[in-house]
Amino acid sequence: MIKKSFLLFLLIFVNIFSSNISHSPEDIEIEKLKQEIKLLQNKIKKLENKKIEKFKEEEKQPKIGLVLSGGGAKGFAHIGVLKVLEANNIKVDYITGTSMGALIGALYSAGYTPNQIEKLVLDINWQETFNDSPNITDISIDQRSMMKNYNLSLKYDNSLNFALPKGIRNTQKIYLTLKNLLWNVEQTRDFKKLPIPLEIIATDLNTGKAKAFNSGDLAQVITASISIPTIFDPVKIGDNYYVDGLLSRNFPVEDAFNLGADIVIGVDVGTSLQKKEDYDILSVADQIVAIQSTSSTKKQRDLATILIDPDISNFKTTDFSNFKEIEALGEAAAKKQLQKILAFGPKPNKRKSSLQYKNNFVLENIDVITETKNNNHKEIIESLFKDSIGTNINPDTLEKLMLKTYSLNFVNKIYYSFKNNTLKLQVEENPTNIVGLGVDYQTDYGTTFSIGTDISSFGKIGSLSTIEATFGDYLGLDLKNFSYYGVSNKVGILSSISYEENPFFIYHNKNKIGSYKSQVTKLEGAFVTQYSNLFLFSYGASLNYASLDPEIKNIFDSSIQYSKSYGDIFFNINWDKTNSIAFPTKGFKGEVSQRWGGNLGKDNLNFLSTNYLSSNYLPITETTSLTAKFFGGNIAGDDILPDKYIKLGGLSDDLSHNTFAFSGYYFQEKYLSSLFGVSLGIQQKLIENLYIGANWDFATYKFANEVFNDDKNSLLWKDYSQGAGITLSYLSLIGPVKFNISKAQESHDFLFQFSFGYKFD
């Protein structure tokens, strides 16, 4: 009994004690956590099961490859196709492309939406991008002032090895445009790691075989893929040169399958062979492209699961202005094949743009690699970037720096990449010497031909030498050397010896009554300073032996012919920030020249002359510019040589010969001792390189005190003239062409004038 009571007491005690322990705060919290863990484990198990089911579903989903062929401007149809795919939420897993297809495909692969690609294509100035000449404003002003503008030219090195061009156009601006557009994937060297895996086709110029690129500098690879042989330079990647992929595989369907695609949607916009009654240069180019690409395209078309074939046969590869029409045809062709695509059961996948803001990076180091390992060239390039070291660089700033580098005479192409804040520049170099042939014709002046060479040695200590011979209606020979120190800011010595002939005409009541030939042999030296690549100051002296001989004597007076020696000292300022040598549409340029001279013999010859010219171009639309020119001068002294007076009339200005253009006047129609003039106008670009302009000219003047002048008693601000003209201008492959119709206020007749080529001084 006692034993039973003891056992009962023990059980009650244990139960009470156990109950007190299990309900402690710590145990309650532990129990709660255990329950939460159990719930989480159940949730994880459900998610894992869901993931497995989703993976199984995805395994059943076909991988879609999109193939975009080359075709120049016809490739705009690809954007229409992409719009249809996006509108129907059809996910693209792989992209392969050639030429324009490579460009459109790369933009889509990098994260651009079709609408964004459309805007980019519309915003790009295709003509300017394909033109690819260095920006004239980036070229140093001393080069622009001294180097000649030849109609035809070749470069050569110091061993007289001539460098024939590899194509009509370079591809530098195309490359830089693509680098800017693809900035967000700049660090992605493996194309399979792009938002959509990508492969691009180019042609190995050595073997003629297709090369499928899936890594490297994306912009450089695209540039290679669009480089039509002879039109564009081939692109060197590694040790090989590559050109347009259309030559080897314009429609890379097999490459999409190789990437892993189950079905392939192929968009073929390549040029097909067509029988024509007649050809022009553009249709011949299209037919050549078709011949090259047709052989491989048929096999690839047969491989495509779904073929989209836009009806673009009425368009050429060069129809870049027909973007909307071509895009619409691509969209229509894609809609026709939409049900076939959906029949394969692609899972809807709404795609959003994966582009991010173009981040800056801090530039800490520059690594310049040049082909010739010329330290002078390397030093010049590094100097262009020195002010940017330690600063934040964005793609636009970097593009401007690259264009400045491209403007250097020894740079053919420049490629870049950056890693860990170090910018690596890979430079392909040009020979720096030039030999050229030029021709110039101006109404009344006549025709001259020129052959010459520019010999350059670039470096912080460098030199530029020119030798030029002129023949035709007038002869000339010019030997010049400029030795300098500096890059953007320069100081140097200019020396020259020259012989030149020029016409000297005498007019009376708009009738030519005398024709003379001026001949000058000159020895000149000057100290030259270039400031910030904008201003060029020169101050020096010259010794001259000059003569003026009659060809048709002035019927009023024959005493103006002379043969004299004289010297002068001079001061010149030049500035130039215009965007074109021939027909500027933006910027400003000008010159001020002052000379003091006197005889070296017994006569009383002495003179002081000042001339100035300022031309300004203000764009008001993309194709329209306002122009304003201010010009004038004054000459005073004793026994002034007749042909040294200010001359007014003709189509072009030439301060070195005291000549100013004026509407309605023949070349050198008026001879003046004082002049102030204004020319206001408007210039409209009709099509690429073709312009039409209208101008109104006003000038007040004082005639030179010579017997052959109409009014020797004229006064500045009392006597004046007005004229107006219309000019049609065209920049051809071999030089500028101008046709002008003008009329002066005091004349009843219209004056027709024509010029071709660059004026050689």
PDB file of N, CA, C and O in Angstrom, residues 504-529:
ATOM      1  N   PHE A 504      46.238  89.509-115.608  1.00  0.00           N
ATOM      2  CA  PHE A 504      45.854  90.839-115.174  1.00  0.00           C
ATOM      3  C   PHE A 504      45.050  91.451-116.316  1.00  0.00           C
ATOM      4  O   PHE A 504      45.576  91.700-117.406  1.00  0.00           O
ATOM      5  N   PHE A 505      43.739  91.641-116.065  1.00  0.00           N
ATOM      6  CA  PHE A 505      42.835  92.136-117.106  1.00  0.00           C
ATOM      7  C   PHE A 505      42.416  93.569-116.801  1.00  0.00           C
ATOM      8  O   PHE A 505      42.302  93.967-115.636  1.00  0.00           O
ATOM      9  N   ILE A 506      42.165  94.334-117.848  1.00  0.00           N
ATOM     10  CA  ILE A 506      41.666  95.701-117.700  1.00  0.00           C
ATOM     11  C   ILE A 506      40.319  95.804-118.409  1.00  0.00           C
ATOM     12  O   ILE A 506      40.174  95.384-119.570  1.00  0.00           O
ATOM     13  N   TYR A 507      39.321  96.320-117.675  1.00  0.00           N
ATOM     14  CA  TYR A 507      37.967  96.463-118.210  1.00  0.00           C
ATOM     15  C   TYR A 507      37.600  97.942-118.296  1.00  0.00           C
ATOM     16  O   TYR A 507      38.021  98.756-117.469  1.00  0.00           O
ATOM     17  N   HIS A 508      36.776  98.252-119.279  1.00  0.00           N
ATOM     18  CA  HIS A 508      36.205  99.588-119.411  1.00  0.00           C
ATOM     19  C   HIS A 508      34.761  99.412-119.855  1.00  0.00           C
ATOM     20  O   HIS A 508      34.484  98.861-120.924  1.00  0.00           O
ATOM     21  N   ASN A 509      33.825  99.851-118.972  1.00  0.00           N
ATOM     22  CA  ASN A 509      32.399  99.670-119.250  1.00  0.00           C
ATOM     23  C   ASN A 509      32.061  98.207-119.561  1.00  0.00           C
ATOM     24  O   ASN A 509      31.367  97.893-120.532  1.00  0.00           O
ATOM     25  N   LYS A 510      32.592  97.308-118.743  1.00  0.00           N
ATOM     26  CA  LYS A 510      32.374  95.861-118.819  1.00  0.00           C
ATOM     27  C   LYS A 510      32.970  95.217-120.070  1.00  0.00           C
ATOM     28  O   LYS A 510      32.695  94.050-120.380  1.00  0.00           O
ATOM     29  N   ASN A 511      33.821  95.947-120.773  1.00  0.00           N
ATOM     30  CA  ASN A 511      34.522  95.389-121.920  1.00  0.00           C
ATOM     31  C   ASN A 511      35.996  95.204-121.580  1.00  0.00           C
ATOM     32  O   ASN A 511      36.639  96.112-121.041  1.00  0.00           O
ATOM     33  N   LYS A 512      36.530  94.036-121.888  1.00  0.00           N
ATOM     34  CA  LYS A 512      37.944  93.783-121.626  1.00  0.00           C
ATOM     35  C   LYS A 512      38.761  94.506-122.699  1.00  0.00           C
ATOM     36  O   LYS A 512      38.647  94.217-123.889  1.00  0.00           O
ATOM     37  N   ILE A 513      39.605  95.435-122.248  1.00  0.00           N
ATOM     38  CA  ILE A 513      40.376  96.236-123.201  1.00  0.00           C
ATOM     39  C   ILE A 513      41.877  95.974-123.089  1.00  0.00           C
ATOM     40  O   ILE A 513      42.669  96.535-123.856  1.00  0.00           O
ATOM     41  N   GLY A 514      42.274  95.158-122.150  1.00  0.00           N
ATOM     42  CA  GLY A 514      43.690  94.860-122.001  1.00  0.00           C
ATOM     43  C   GLY A 514      43.898  93.552-121.272  1.00  0.00           C
ATOM     44  O   GLY A 514      43.120  93.179-120.399  1.00  0.00           O
ATOM     45  N   SER A 515      44.964  92.813-121.657  1.00  0.00           N
ATOM     46  CA  SER A 515      45.288  91.545-121.003  1.00  0.00           C
ATOM     47  C   SER A 515      46.794  91.473-120.800  1.00  0.00           C
ATOM     48  O   SER A 515      47.568  91.623-121.754  1.00  0.00           O
ATOM     49  N   TYR A 516      47.203  91.252-119.556  1.00  0.00           N
ATOM     50  CA  TYR A 516      48.619  91.210-119.212  1.00  0.00           C
ATOM     51  C   TYR A 516      48.906  89.929-118.430  1.00  0.00           C
ATOM     52  O   TYR A 516      48.006  89.286-117.887  1.00  0.00           O
ATOM     53  N   LYS A 517      50.178  89.597-118.337  1.00  0.00           N
ATOM     54  CA  LYS A 517      50.613  88.455-117.536  1.00  0.00           C
ATOM     55  C   LYS A 517      51.571  88.939-116.457  1.00  0.00           C
ATOM     56  O   LYS A 517      52.595  89.553-116.748  1.00  0.00           O
ATOM     57  N   SER A 518      51.200  88.637-115.198  1.00  0.00           N
ATOM     58  CA  SER A 518      52.048  88.963-114.060  1.00  0.00           C
ATOM     59  C   SER A 518      52.956  87.777-113.766  1.00  0.00           C
ATOM     60  O   SER A 518      52.516  86.628-113.726  1.00  0.00           O
ATOM     61  N   GLN A 519      54.257  88.063-113.552  1.00  0.00           N
ATOM     62  CA  GLN A 519      55.222  87.010-113.228  1.00  0.00           C
ATOM     63  C   GLN A 519      55.995  87.437-111.978  1.00  0.00           C
ATOM     64  O   GLN A 519      56.561  88.523-111.941  1.00  0.00           O
ATOM     65  N   VAL A 520      55.991  86.572-110.962  1.00  0.00           N
ATOM     66  CA  VAL A 520      56.626  86.913-109.691  1.00  0.00           C
ATOM     67  C   VAL A 520      57.504  85.746-109.239  1.00  0.00           C
ATOM     68  O   VAL A 520      57.049  84.608-109.148  1.00  0.00           O
ATOM     69  N   THR A 521      58.772  86.056-108.954  1.00  0.00           N
ATOM     70  CA  THR A 521      59.666  85.099-108.301  1.00  0.00           C
ATOM     71  C   THR A 521      59.877  85.580-106.872  1.00  0.00           C
ATOM     72  O   THR A 521      60.228  86.740-106.647  1.00  0.00           O
ATOM     73  N   LYS A 522      59.643  84.679-105.909  1.00  0.00           N
ATOM     74  CA  LYS A 522      59.595  85.120-104.509  1.00  0.00           C
ATOM     75  C   LYS A 522      60.419  84.193-103.616  1.00  0.00           C
ATOM     76  O   LYS A 522      60.387  82.973-103.752  1.00  0.00           O
ATOM     77  N   LEU A 523      61.142  84.810-102.695  1.00  0.00           N
ATOM     78  CA  LEU A 523      61.830  84.099-101.616  1.00  0.00           C
ATOM     79  C   LEU A 523      61.253  84.615-100.312  1.00  0.00           C
ATOM     80  O   LEU A 523      61.281  85.816-100.038  1.00  0.00           O
ATOM     81  N   GLU A 524      60.705  83.678 -99.486  1.00  0.00           N
ATOM     82  CA  GLU A 524      59.936  84.104 -98.317  1.00  0.00           C
ATOM     83  C   GLU A 524      60.314  83.291 -97.084  1.00  0.00           C
ATOM     84  O   GLU A 524      60.598  82.100 -97.165  1.00  0.00           O
ATOM     85  N   GLY A 525      60.296  83.956 -95.934  1.00  0.00           N
ATOM     86  CA  GLY A 525      60.516  83.285 -94.658  1.00  0.00           C
ATOM     87  C   GLY A 525      59.597  83.875 -93.605  1.00  0.00           C
ATOM     88  O   GLY A 525      59.296  85.070 -93.640  1.00  0.00           O
ATOM     89  N   ALA A 526      59.109  83.015 -92.688  1.00  0.00           N
ATOM     90  CA  ALA A 526      58.161  83.503 -91.689  1.00  0.00           C
ATOM     91  C   ALA A 526      58.257  82.684 -90.413  1.00  0.00           C
ATOM     92  O   ALA A 526      58.617  81.506 -90.426  1.00  0.00           O
ATOM     93  N   PHE A 527      57.926  83.335 -89.328  1.00  0.00           N
ATOM     94  CA  PHE A 527      57.772  82.665 -88.043  1.00  0.00           C
ATOM     95  C   PHE A 527      56.281  82.398 -87.867  1.00  0.00           C
ATOM     96  O   PHE A 527      55.458  83.308 -88.012  1.00  0.00           O
ATOM     97  N   VAL A 528      55.917  81.144 -87.562  1.00  0.00           N
ATOM     98  CA  VAL A 528      54.509  80.739 -87.540  1.00  0.00           C
ATOM     99  C   VAL A 528      54.145  80.219 -86.153  1.00  0.00           C
ATOM    100  O   VAL A 528      54.893  79.457 -85.539  1.00  0.00           O
ATOM    101  N   THR A 529      52.958  80.622 -85.690  1.00  0.00           N
ATOM    102  CA  THR A 529      52.424  80.145 -84.415  1.00  0.00           C
ATOM    103  C   THR A 529      51.011  79.633 -84.639  1.00  0.00           C
ATOM    104  O   THR A 529      50.180  80.338 -85.217  1.00  0.00           O
TER     105      THR A 529
END
